[in-house]
Amino acid sequence: MTTVISKLRTGHVGLNVTDLARSLVFYRDGLGFELLGEGKEEDRRFAFLGQDGELVLTLWQQAEGAYAPGAAGLHHLALSADAIEEVREYEERLRGLGVDFAYEGVVAHGEGVASGGIFFHDPDGTRLEISVPSGAEGAEAPTTGAPTCGFF
């Protein structure tokens, strides 16, 4: 008997945060995720965030310190948009919230490539990216010899 195994895909991402209320403002107001559900017990605070009713991200209030880029684990969370104009709209919205950006404006994923986006940090320092596969032609590539998303 042959078993058919489907290809795996990302279901949702879980992030540890230090302050759930602060992170909810960032992910809901800054990135447009909707609150699908939450746990409010003092020692079990969490929030399910999604789009169109589908779970995308879970925030768990159980971190004791900021994101550690030198530690094993999540390198960055990459989100995709449909058009470069949408990336710029997110950039404007996030700047209005005082978000920390790694680079100024839209940058290319590498020298001479069409893909690119914005690179920034959430309130706990977790690295995030919003990008598109094309539309960043001619944009600066801040990292030479390696993908921009690898070293920010």
PDB file of C-alpha atoms in Angstrom:
ATOM      1  CA  MET A   1       0.000   0.000   0.000  1.00  0.00           C
ATOM      2  CA  THR A   2       1.366   3.408  -1.005  1.00  0.00           C
ATOM      3  CA  THR A   3       0.872   6.406   1.220  1.00  0.00           C
ATOM      4  CA  VAL A   4       0.579   9.782  -0.452  1.00  0.00           C
ATOM      5  CA  ILE A   5       2.211  12.554   1.539  1.00  0.00           C
ATOM      6  CA  SER A   6       1.305  16.111   0.662  1.00  0.00           C
ATOM      7  CA  LYS A   7       3.856  18.893   0.520  1.00  0.00           C
ATOM      8  CA  LEU A   8       4.233  20.788   3.757  1.00  0.00           C
ATOM      9  CA  ARG A   9       3.505  24.497   3.914  1.00  0.00           C
ATOM     10  CA  THR A  10       3.628  27.017   6.716  1.00  0.00           C
ATOM     11  CA  GLY A  11       0.476  26.857   8.817  1.00  0.00           C
ATOM     12  CA  HIS A  12       0.983  29.792  11.174  1.00  0.00           C
ATOM     13  CA  VAL A  13       3.851  31.378  13.065  1.00  0.00           C
ATOM     14  CA  GLY A  14       4.003  31.682  16.852  1.00  0.00           C
ATOM     15  CA  LEU A  15       6.013  34.511  18.393  1.00  0.00           C
ATOM     16  CA  ASN A  16       6.890  35.027  22.038  1.00  0.00           C
ATOM     17  CA  VAL A  17       6.325  38.624  23.144  1.00  0.00           C
ATOM     18  CA  THR A  18       6.998  40.531  26.348  1.00  0.00           C
ATOM     19  CA  ASP A  19       3.851  42.694  26.320  1.00  0.00           C
ATOM     20  CA  LEU A  20       0.803  41.307  24.522  1.00  0.00           C
ATOM     21  CA  ALA A  21      -1.167  44.589  24.530  1.00  0.00           C
ATOM     22  CA  ARG A  22       1.751  46.480  22.944  1.00  0.00           C
ATOM     23  CA  SER A  23       2.327  43.754  20.354  1.00  0.00           C
ATOM     24  CA  LEU A  24      -1.383  43.628  19.487  1.00  0.00           C
ATOM     25  CA  VAL A  25      -1.307  47.328  18.595  1.00  0.00           C
ATOM     26  CA  PHE A  26       1.696  46.732  16.341  1.00  0.00           C
ATOM     27  CA  TYR A  27       0.417  43.633  14.527  1.00  0.00           C
ATOM     28  CA  ARG A  28      -3.229  44.723  14.339  1.00  0.00           C
ATOM     29  CA  ASP A  29      -2.879  48.451  13.652  1.00  0.00           C
ATOM     30  CA  GLY A  30       0.491  48.410  11.896  1.00  0.00           C
ATOM     31  CA  LEU A  31       0.172  45.267   9.802  1.00  0.00           C
ATOM     32  CA  GLY A  32      -3.591  44.926   9.556  1.00  0.00           C
ATOM     33  CA  PHE A  33      -4.066  41.536  11.176  1.00  0.00           C
ATOM     34  CA  GLU A  34      -7.460  40.867  12.735  1.00  0.00           C
ATOM     35  CA  LEU A  35      -7.863  39.467  16.231  1.00  0.00           C
ATOM     36  CA  LEU A  36      -9.414  35.997  15.891  1.00  0.00           C
ATOM     37  CA  GLY A  37      -9.271  35.025  19.559  1.00  0.00           C
ATOM     38  CA  GLU A  38      -7.306  35.518  22.733  1.00  0.00           C
ATOM     39  CA  GLY A  39      -6.498  34.106  26.117  1.00  0.00           C
ATOM     40  CA  LYS A  40      -6.685  36.603  28.949  1.00  0.00           C
ATOM     41  CA  GLU A  41      -5.751  34.526  32.000  1.00  0.00           C
ATOM     42  CA  GLU A  42      -2.884  36.209  33.857  1.00  0.00           C
ATOM     43  CA  ASP A  43      -0.335  33.445  33.235  1.00  0.00           C
ATOM     44  CA  ARG A  44      -1.718  32.327  29.855  1.00  0.00           C
ATOM     45  CA  ARG A  45      -2.059  35.427  27.690  1.00  0.00           C
ATOM     46  CA  PHE A  46      -2.069  34.915  23.930  1.00  0.00           C
ATOM     47  CA  ALA A  47      -3.693  36.245  20.765  1.00  0.00           C
ATOM     48  CA  PHE A  48      -4.627  34.519  17.512  1.00  0.00           C
ATOM     49  CA  LEU A  49      -4.208  36.896  14.557  1.00  0.00           C
ATOM     50  CA  GLY A  50      -5.254  36.317  10.979  1.00  0.00           C
ATOM     51  CA  GLN A  51      -6.590  37.561   7.706  1.00  0.00           C
ATOM     52  CA  ASP A  52     -10.009  36.723   6.271  1.00  0.00           C
ATOM     53  CA  GLY A  53     -10.636  34.433   9.235  1.00  0.00           C
ATOM     54  CA  GLU A  54      -7.512  32.319   8.617  1.00  0.00           C
ATOM     55  CA  LEU A  55      -4.920  32.031  11.382  1.00  0.00           C
ATOM     56  CA  VAL A  56      -1.553  33.518  10.390  1.00  0.00           C
ATOM     57  CA  LEU A  57       0.191  34.462  13.614  1.00  0.00           C
ATOM     58  CA  THR A  58      -0.078  33.645  17.309  1.00  0.00           C
ATOM     59  CA  LEU A  59       1.423  35.948  19.920  1.00  0.00           C
ATOM     60  CA  TRP A  60       2.376  34.328  23.246  1.00  0.00           C
ATOM     61  CA  GLN A  61       3.138  36.581  26.205  1.00  0.00           C
ATOM     62  CA  GLN A  62       5.888  34.477  27.736  1.00  0.00           C
ATOM     63  CA  ALA A  63       9.144  36.158  26.741  1.00  0.00           C
ATOM     64  CA  GLU A  64      11.235  37.703  29.476  1.00  0.00           C
ATOM     65  CA  GLY A  65      13.450  39.782  27.221  1.00  0.00           C
ATOM     66  CA  ALA A  66      13.828  41.204  23.738  1.00  0.00           C
ATOM     67  CA  TYR A  67      14.424  39.171  20.587  1.00  0.00           C
ATOM     68  CA  ALA A  68      18.013  37.899  20.411  1.00  0.00           C
ATOM     69  CA  PRO A  69      19.215  37.949  16.793  1.00  0.00           C
ATOM     70  CA  GLY A  70      22.335  35.951  17.674  1.00  0.00           C
ATOM     71  CA  ALA A  71      20.393  33.072  19.254  1.00  0.00           C
ATOM     72  CA  ALA A  72      19.226  29.948  17.456  1.00  0.00           C
ATOM     73  CA  GLY A  73      15.607  30.096  16.328  1.00  0.00           C
ATOM     74  CA  LEU A  74      13.634  32.533  14.235  1.00  0.00           C
ATOM     75  CA  HIS A  75      15.831  34.635  11.927  1.00  0.00           C
ATOM     76  CA  HIS A  76      13.048  36.883  10.624  1.00  0.00           C
ATOM     77  CA  LEU A  77       9.404  36.762   9.657  1.00  0.00           C
ATOM     78  CA  ALA A  78       8.839  37.519   5.965  1.00  0.00           C
ATOM     79  CA  LEU A  79       5.434  38.702   4.784  1.00  0.00           C
ATOM     80  CA  SER A  80       4.452  39.102   1.131  1.00  0.00           C
ATOM     81  CA  ALA A  81       2.422  41.862  -0.512  1.00  0.00           C
ATOM     82  CA  ASP A  82       0.864  41.909  -3.975  1.00  0.00           C
ATOM     83  CA  ALA A  83       2.417  45.155  -5.244  1.00  0.00           C
ATOM     84  CA  ILE A  84       5.237  47.553  -4.393  1.00  0.00           C
ATOM     85  CA  GLU A  85       2.645  50.278  -3.724  1.00  0.00           C
ATOM     86  CA  GLU A  86       1.250  48.149  -0.884  1.00  0.00           C
ATOM     87  CA  VAL A  87       4.736  47.804   0.605  1.00  0.00           C
ATOM     88  CA  ARG A  88       5.074  51.586   0.573  1.00  0.00           C
ATOM     89  CA  GLU A  89       1.650  51.958   2.227  1.00  0.00           C
ATOM     90  CA  TYR A  90       2.748  49.608   5.019  1.00  0.00           C
ATOM     91  CA  GLU A  91       5.965  51.572   5.372  1.00  0.00           C
ATOM     92  CA  GLU A  92       4.000  54.806   5.816  1.00  0.00           C
ATOM     93  CA  ARG A  93       1.628  53.207   8.343  1.00  0.00           C
ATOM     94  CA  LEU A  94       4.516  51.703  10.328  1.00  0.00           C
ATOM     95  CA  ARG A  95       6.496  54.960  10.326  1.00  0.00           C
ATOM     96  CA  GLY A  96       3.418  56.621  11.820  1.00  0.00           C
ATOM     97  CA  LEU A  97       3.665  54.130  14.694  1.00  0.00           C
ATOM     98  CA  GLY A  98       7.343  54.975  15.242  1.00  0.00           C
ATOM     99  CA  VAL A  99       8.619  51.581  14.074  1.00  0.00           C
ATOM    100  CA  ASP A 100      12.382  50.966  13.886  1.00  0.00           C
ATOM    101  CA  PHE A 101      13.478  50.316  10.267  1.00  0.00           C
ATOM    102  CA  ALA A 102      16.702  48.582   9.267  1.00  0.00           C
ATOM    103  CA  TYR A 103      16.972  50.540   5.990  1.00  0.00           C
ATOM    104  CA  GLU A 104      15.535  53.731   4.589  1.00  0.00           C
ATOM    105  CA  GLY A 105      12.629  52.952   2.251  1.00  0.00           C
ATOM    106  CA  VAL A 106      12.222  50.038  -0.130  1.00  0.00           C
ATOM    107  CA  VAL A 107      15.440  48.149  -0.827  1.00  0.00           C
ATOM    108  CA  ALA A 108      16.243  45.330  -3.253  1.00  0.00           C
ATOM    109  CA  HIS A 109      16.874  41.773  -2.074  1.00  0.00           C
ATOM    110  CA  GLY A 110      20.181  41.882  -3.936  1.00  0.00           C
ATOM    111  CA  GLU A 111      22.112  43.812  -6.521  1.00  0.00           C
ATOM    112  CA  GLY A 112      20.211  44.122  -9.793  1.00  0.00           C
ATOM    113  CA  VAL A 113      17.152  42.090  -8.757  1.00  0.00           C
ATOM    114  CA  ALA A 114      13.497  43.089  -9.076  1.00  0.00           C
ATOM    115  CA  SER A 115      12.377  41.730  -5.701  1.00  0.00           C
ATOM    116  CA  GLY A 116      12.607  43.749  -2.527  1.00  0.00           C
ATOM    117  CA  GLY A 117      10.767  45.393   0.288  1.00  0.00           C
ATOM    118  CA  ILE A 118      11.011  46.961   3.718  1.00  0.00           C
ATOM    119  CA  PHE A 119      12.843  45.592   6.742  1.00  0.00           C
ATOM    120  CA  PHE A 120      11.893  46.566  10.273  1.00  0.00           C
ATOM    121  CA  HIS A 121      11.482  45.405  13.878  1.00  0.00           C
ATOM    122  CA  ASP A 122       8.457  44.721  16.067  1.00  0.00           C
ATOM    123  CA  PRO A 123       8.232  46.128  19.627  1.00  0.00           C
ATOM    124  CA  ASP A 124      10.365  43.256  20.979  1.00  0.00           C
ATOM    125  CA  GLY A 125      12.996  43.591  18.253  1.00  0.00           C
ATOM    126  CA  THR A 126      11.843  40.633  16.120  1.00  0.00           C
ATOM    127  CA  ARG A 127      13.010  41.214  12.559  1.00  0.00           C
ATOM    128  CA  LEU A 128      10.274  41.478   9.919  1.00  0.00           C
ATOM    129  CA  GLU A 129      10.120  41.965   6.170  1.00  0.00           C
ATOM    130  CA  ILE A 130       7.312  42.886   3.782  1.00  0.00           C
ATOM    131  CA  SER A 131       8.332  42.257   0.195  1.00  0.00           C
ATOM    132  CA  VAL A 132       7.207  41.674  -3.364  1.00  0.00           C
ATOM    133  CA  PRO A 133       8.753  39.525  -6.134  1.00  0.00           C
ATOM    134  CA  SER A 134       8.996  42.509  -8.490  1.00  0.00           C
ATOM    135  CA  GLY A 135       8.725  46.273  -8.396  1.00  0.00           C
ATOM    136  CA  ALA A 136      11.970  47.081  -6.591  1.00  0.00           C
ATOM    137  CA  GLU A 137      14.002  47.400  -9.773  1.00  0.00           C
ATOM    138  CA  GLY A 138      16.597  50.122  -9.335  1.00  0.00           C
ATOM    139  CA  ALA A 139      16.268  50.199  -5.548  1.00  0.00           C
ATOM    140  CA  GLU A 140      19.430  50.155  -3.468  1.00  0.00           C
ATOM    141  CA  ALA A 141      20.752  46.772  -2.303  1.00  0.00           C
ATOM    142  CA  PRO A 142      22.273  47.607   1.097  1.00  0.00           C
ATOM    143  CA  THR A 143      24.110  44.294   1.455  1.00  0.00           C
ATOM    144  CA  THR A 144      26.605  43.229  -1.217  1.00  0.00           C
ATOM    145  CA  GLY A 145      27.309  39.581  -1.917  1.00  0.00           C
ATOM    146  CA  ALA A 146      24.386  38.242   0.158  1.00  0.00           C
ATOM    147  CA  PRO A 147      20.598  38.586   0.338  1.00  0.00           C
ATOM    148  CA  THR A 148      19.424  41.759   2.084  1.00  0.00           C
ATOM    149  CA  CYS A 149      17.077  39.723   4.264  1.00  0.00           C
ATOM    150  CA  GLY A 150      20.000  37.752   5.663  1.00  0.00           C
ATOM    151  CA  PHE A 151      21.851  40.497   7.464  1.00  0.00           C
ATOM    152  CA  PHE A 152      19.666  43.164   9.026  1.00  0.00           C
TER     153      PHE A 152
END
